């Protein structure tokens, strides 16, 4: 039977833990709201560029014969670049491990090819560093502050450059998308070579520049905006996941406190009962 | 004939404007384009400069933009720019300082700055000052 003092100590420590998890939940909730706003405000650009791309691609393919633009060239996948987006910090439930598991599975499925990893987020770096896979780059400070366009730009420029030089034959991206408070959605996309979006309607534009030139300028922007979106989604999903995880941890701590308090009261009562018995039986012995 | 058109201005990070306008002046790559309602469908790259539009209430707004794309179709003008600032967000003193710095870099290649980048910086700083100036002129 544990002593009264031990129980009191444990209750106190669990209460402290609950304080911390509660605070973390509140912080994540505030950050989530901001991250969600940023996801939403990046949306118009992504939608408009997609629509433009569809139209320009159509016009370019009509006027341009034979020659394909470098970012649309499909090569056999011998060297694949995989962008792995995790968080910088843990304590967010299965947020990071889901991504890492998906990345491992991807590598398994592409055994014939060489998969080079571009690791975004400290958790991804720590995980793959130990496993010494081929790593082409790592970014472990992006999520410490708010995600900026420049971050996406840096990553996009690097992969585009490597793709143009044919150092890599395709680029995939794995990460979390923000879906709801309770669940984030794991996404695995190919971003290069670009698959042109379906066009809806044929519009007879006046082109200030030749369509092929316009298309060549649009494609890198499209990739940048896709990567930016993935980063913003991941940031939002991370805060949502942490909020949910900390909520669960807080209510778990409350349960533990209840159970320990009950136990403590039992122990206390038992010791009081024992003392009374001792006194009573002592008095009885005197009679 | 339509009396006004919609104008949407977005950067990768945020939407800068989405409203009705009756006139717009947009810095395309090959010079300024004036837009009135019922403009023909058009696609273009953007240059660096001050974009100005007038709302049906005769209010004028200016923004400094740097590169990107323009689409006009069906009375909707969509501007996608890499860097965009509304006139009231522009710190003129800083823009002037940037301009001076960039000009120095162009004149004096010994500073080691890329000339092409410096020229772009000059034009961007000028665009910011211009956008702020236009906004100020409107208020007087």
mmCIF file of N, CA, C and O in Angstrom, chain A residues 93-127:
data_model
loop_
_atom_site.group_PDB
_atom_site.id
_atom_site.type_symbol
_atom_site.label_atom_id
_atom_site.label_comp_id
_atom_site.label_asym_id
_atom_site.label_seq_id
_atom_site.Cartn_x
_atom_site.Cartn_y
_atom_site.Cartn_z
ATOM 1 N N UNK A 93 0.120 13.855 -31.449
ATOM 2 C CA UNK A 93 -0.536 12.609 -31.822
ATOM 3 C C UNK A 93 0.227 11.903 -32.913
ATOM 4 O O UNK A 93 1.460 11.894 -32.930
ATOM 5 N N UNK A 94 -0.515 11.372 -33.889
ATOM 6 C CA UNK A 94 0.114 10.591 -34.947
ATOM 7 C C UNK A 94 0.520 11.458 -36.132
ATOM 8 O O UNK A 94 0.862 10.946 -37.182
ATOM 9 N N UNK A 95 0.497 12.770 -35.930
ATOM 10 C CA UNK A 95 0.751 13.706 -37.035
ATOM 11 C C UNK A 95 2.031 13.383 -37.808
ATOM 12 O O UNK A 95 2.027 13.224 -39.019
ATOM 13 N N UNK A 96 3.151 13.292 -37.073
ATOM 14 C CA UNK A 96 4.431 13.068 -37.746
ATOM 15 C C UNK A 96 4.599 11.626 -38.208
ATOM 16 O O UNK A 96 5.078 11.370 -39.312
ATOM 17 N N UNK A 97 4.194 10.689 -37.347
ATOM 18 C CA UNK A 97 4.460 9.291 -37.683
ATOM 19 C C UNK A 97 3.658 8.853 -38.904
ATOM 20 O O UNK A 97 4.119 8.011 -39.679
ATOM 21 N N UNK A 98 2.482 9.435 -39.110
ATOM 22 C CA UNK A 98 1.715 9.100 -40.316
ATOM 23 C C UNK A 98 2.492 9.453 -41.578
ATOM 24 O O UNK A 98 2.550 8.674 -42.527
ATOM 25 N N UNK A 99 3.082 10.637 -41.565
ATOM 26 C CA UNK A 99 3.832 11.082 -42.741
ATOM 27 C C UNK A 99 5.055 10.195 -42.946
ATOM 28 O O UNK A 99 5.337 9.754 -44.067
ATOM 29 N N UNK A 100 5.767 9.945 -41.850
ATOM 30 C CA UNK A 100 6.995 9.155 -41.958
ATOM 31 C C UNK A 100 6.692 7.743 -42.441
ATOM 32 O O UNK A 100 7.424 7.178 -43.253
ATOM 33 N N UNK A 101 5.596 7.186 -41.938
ATOM 34 C CA UNK A 101 5.199 5.838 -42.373
ATOM 35 C C UNK A 101 4.899 5.829 -43.867
ATOM 36 O O UNK A 101 5.319 4.940 -44.599
ATOM 37 N N UNK A 102 4.172 6.865 -44.310
ATOM 38 C CA UNK A 102 3.834 6.953 -45.736
ATOM 39 C C UNK A 102 5.094 7.100 -46.577
ATOM 40 O O UNK A 102 5.201 6.527 -47.663
ATOM 41 N N UNK A 103 6.061 7.861 -46.066
ATOM 42 C CA UNK A 103 7.310 8.052 -46.805
ATOM 43 C C UNK A 103 8.068 6.733 -46.917
ATOM 44 O O UNK A 103 8.577 6.382 -47.986
ATOM 45 N N UNK A 104 8.123 5.992 -45.833
ATOM 46 C CA UNK A 104 8.802 4.690 -45.852
ATOM 47 C C UNK A 104 8.133 3.751 -46.842
ATOM 48 O O UNK A 104 8.792 3.025 -47.582
ATOM 49 N N UNK A 105 6.809 3.775 -46.825
ATOM 50 C CA UNK A 105 6.048 2.908 -47.729
ATOM 51 C C UNK A 105 6.345 3.284 -49.184
ATOM 52 O O UNK A 105 6.534 2.416 -50.038
ATOM 53 N N UNK A 106 6.415 4.586 -49.432
ATOM 54 C CA UNK A 106 6.718 5.073 -50.776
ATOM 55 C C UNK A 106 8.080 4.550 -51.235
ATOM 56 O O UNK A 106 8.239 4.084 -52.357
ATOM 57 N N UNK A 107 9.050 4.609 -50.335
ATOM 58 C CA UNK A 107 10.396 4.139 -50.683
ATOM 59 C C UNK A 107 10.363 2.638 -50.980
ATOM 60 O O UNK A 107 10.971 2.159 -51.938
ATOM 61 N N UNK A 108 9.610 1.908 -50.162
ATOM 62 C CA UNK A 108 9.433 0.471 -50.381
ATOM 63 C C UNK A 108 8.854 0.177 -51.761
ATOM 64 O O UNK A 108 9.314 -0.707 -52.470
ATOM 65 N N UNK A 109 7.823 0.970 -52.104
ATOM 66 C CA UNK A 109 7.129 0.716 -53.369
ATOM 67 C C UNK A 109 7.972 1.103 -54.583
ATOM 68 O O UNK A 109 7.693 0.660 -55.693
ATOM 69 N N UNK A 110 8.948 1.972 -54.374
ATOM 70 C CA UNK A 110 9.788 2.388 -55.495
ATOM 71 C C UNK A 110 11.208 1.877 -55.319
ATOM 72 O O UNK A 110 12.172 2.614 -55.414
ATOM 73 N N UNK A 111 11.289 0.578 -55.071
ATOM 74 C CA UNK A 111 12.594 -0.035 -54.809
ATOM 75 C C UNK A 111 13.526 0.070 -56.008
ATOM 76 O O UNK A 111 14.742 0.162 -55.856
ATOM 77 N N UNK A 112 12.935 0.017 -57.200
ATOM 78 C CA UNK A 112 13.763 0.020 -58.415
ATOM 79 C C UNK A 112 14.403 1.379 -58.664
ATOM 80 O O UNK A 112 15.402 1.486 -59.362
ATOM 81 N N UNK A 113 13.794 2.411 -58.105
ATOM 82 C CA UNK A 113 14.310 3.754 -58.350
ATOM 83 C C UNK A 113 15.086 4.233 -57.132
ATOM 84 O O UNK A 113 14.973 3.669 -56.046
ATOM 85 N N UNK A 114 15.861 5.282 -57.359
ATOM 86 C CA UNK A 114 16.563 5.883 -56.240
ATOM 87 C C UNK A 114 15.699 7.020 -55.711
ATOM 88 O O UNK A 114 15.409 7.974 -56.426
ATOM 89 N N UNK A 115 15.285 6.906 -54.467
ATOM 90 C CA UNK A 115 14.444 7.953 -53.894
ATOM 91 C C UNK A 115 15.315 8.887 -53.061
ATOM 92 O O UNK A 115 15.945 8.467 -52.100
ATOM 93 N N UNK A 116 15.360 10.152 -53.488
ATOM 94 C CA UNK A 116 16.121 11.142 -52.732
ATOM 95 C C UNK A 116 15.155 11.959 -51.895
ATOM 96 O O UNK A 116 14.115 12.373 -52.363
ATOM 97 N N UNK A 117 15.547 12.195 -50.662
ATOM 98 C CA UNK A 117 14.623 12.840 -49.741
ATOM 99 C C UNK A 117 14.969 14.304 -49.526
ATOM 100 O O UNK A 117 16.134 14.674 -49.364
ATOM 101 N N UNK A 118 13.934 15.113 -49.558
ATOM 102 C CA UNK A 118 14.063 16.523 -49.198
ATOM 103 C C UNK A 118 13.213 16.646 -47.937
ATOM 104 O O UNK A 118 11.994 16.487 -47.977
ATOM 105 N N UNK A 119 13.876 16.903 -46.813
ATOM 106 C CA UNK A 119 13.163 16.789 -45.539
ATOM 107 C C UNK A 119 12.794 18.160 -44.999
ATOM 108 O O UNK A 119 13.651 19.003 -44.756
ATOM 109 N N UNK A 120 11.499 18.355 -44.822
ATOM 110 C CA UNK A 120 11.007 19.633 -44.328
ATOM 111 C C UNK A 120 10.403 19.392 -42.947
ATOM 112 O O UNK A 120 9.486 18.591 -42.809
ATOM 113 N N UNK A 121 10.925 20.050 -41.952
ATOM 114 C CA UNK A 121 10.488 19.825 -40.580
ATOM 115 C C UNK A 121 11.522 18.997 -39.830
ATOM 116 O O UNK A 121 12.107 18.077 -40.373
ATOM 117 N N UNK A 122 11.750 19.340 -38.567
ATOM 118 C CA UNK A 122 12.833 18.696 -37.832
ATOM 119 C C UNK A 122 12.566 17.220 -37.577
ATOM 120 O O UNK A 122 13.487 16.412 -37.522
ATOM 121 N N UNK A 123 11.296 16.868 -37.429
ATOM 122 C CA UNK A 123 10.968 15.467 -37.122
ATOM 123 C C UNK A 123 11.361 14.547 -38.271
ATOM 124 O O UNK A 123 11.833 13.439 -38.059
ATOM 125 N N UNK A 124 11.151 15.025 -39.494
ATOM 126 C CA UNK A 124 11.527 14.226 -40.660
ATOM 127 C C UNK A 124 13.038 14.062 -40.706
ATOM 128 O O UNK A 124 13.564 12.980 -40.970
ATOM 129 N N UNK A 125 13.740 15.153 -40.422
ATOM 130 C CA UNK A 125 15.200 15.090 -40.459
ATOM 131 C C UNK A 125 15.726 14.090 -39.429
ATOM 132 O O UNK A 125 16.530 13.222 -39.742
ATOM 133 N N UNK A 126 15.223 14.218 -38.195
ATOM 134 C CA UNK A 126 15.707 13.330 -37.135
ATOM 135 C C UNK A 126 15.447 11.872 -37.475
ATOM 136 O O UNK A 126 16.273 11.008 -37.243
ATOM 137 N N UNK A 127 14.277 11.622 -38.045
ATOM 138 C CA UNK A 127 13.888 10.249 -38.347
ATOM 139 C C UNK A 127 14.773 9.643 -39.422
ATOM 140 O O UNK A 127 15.298 8.547 -39.274
#
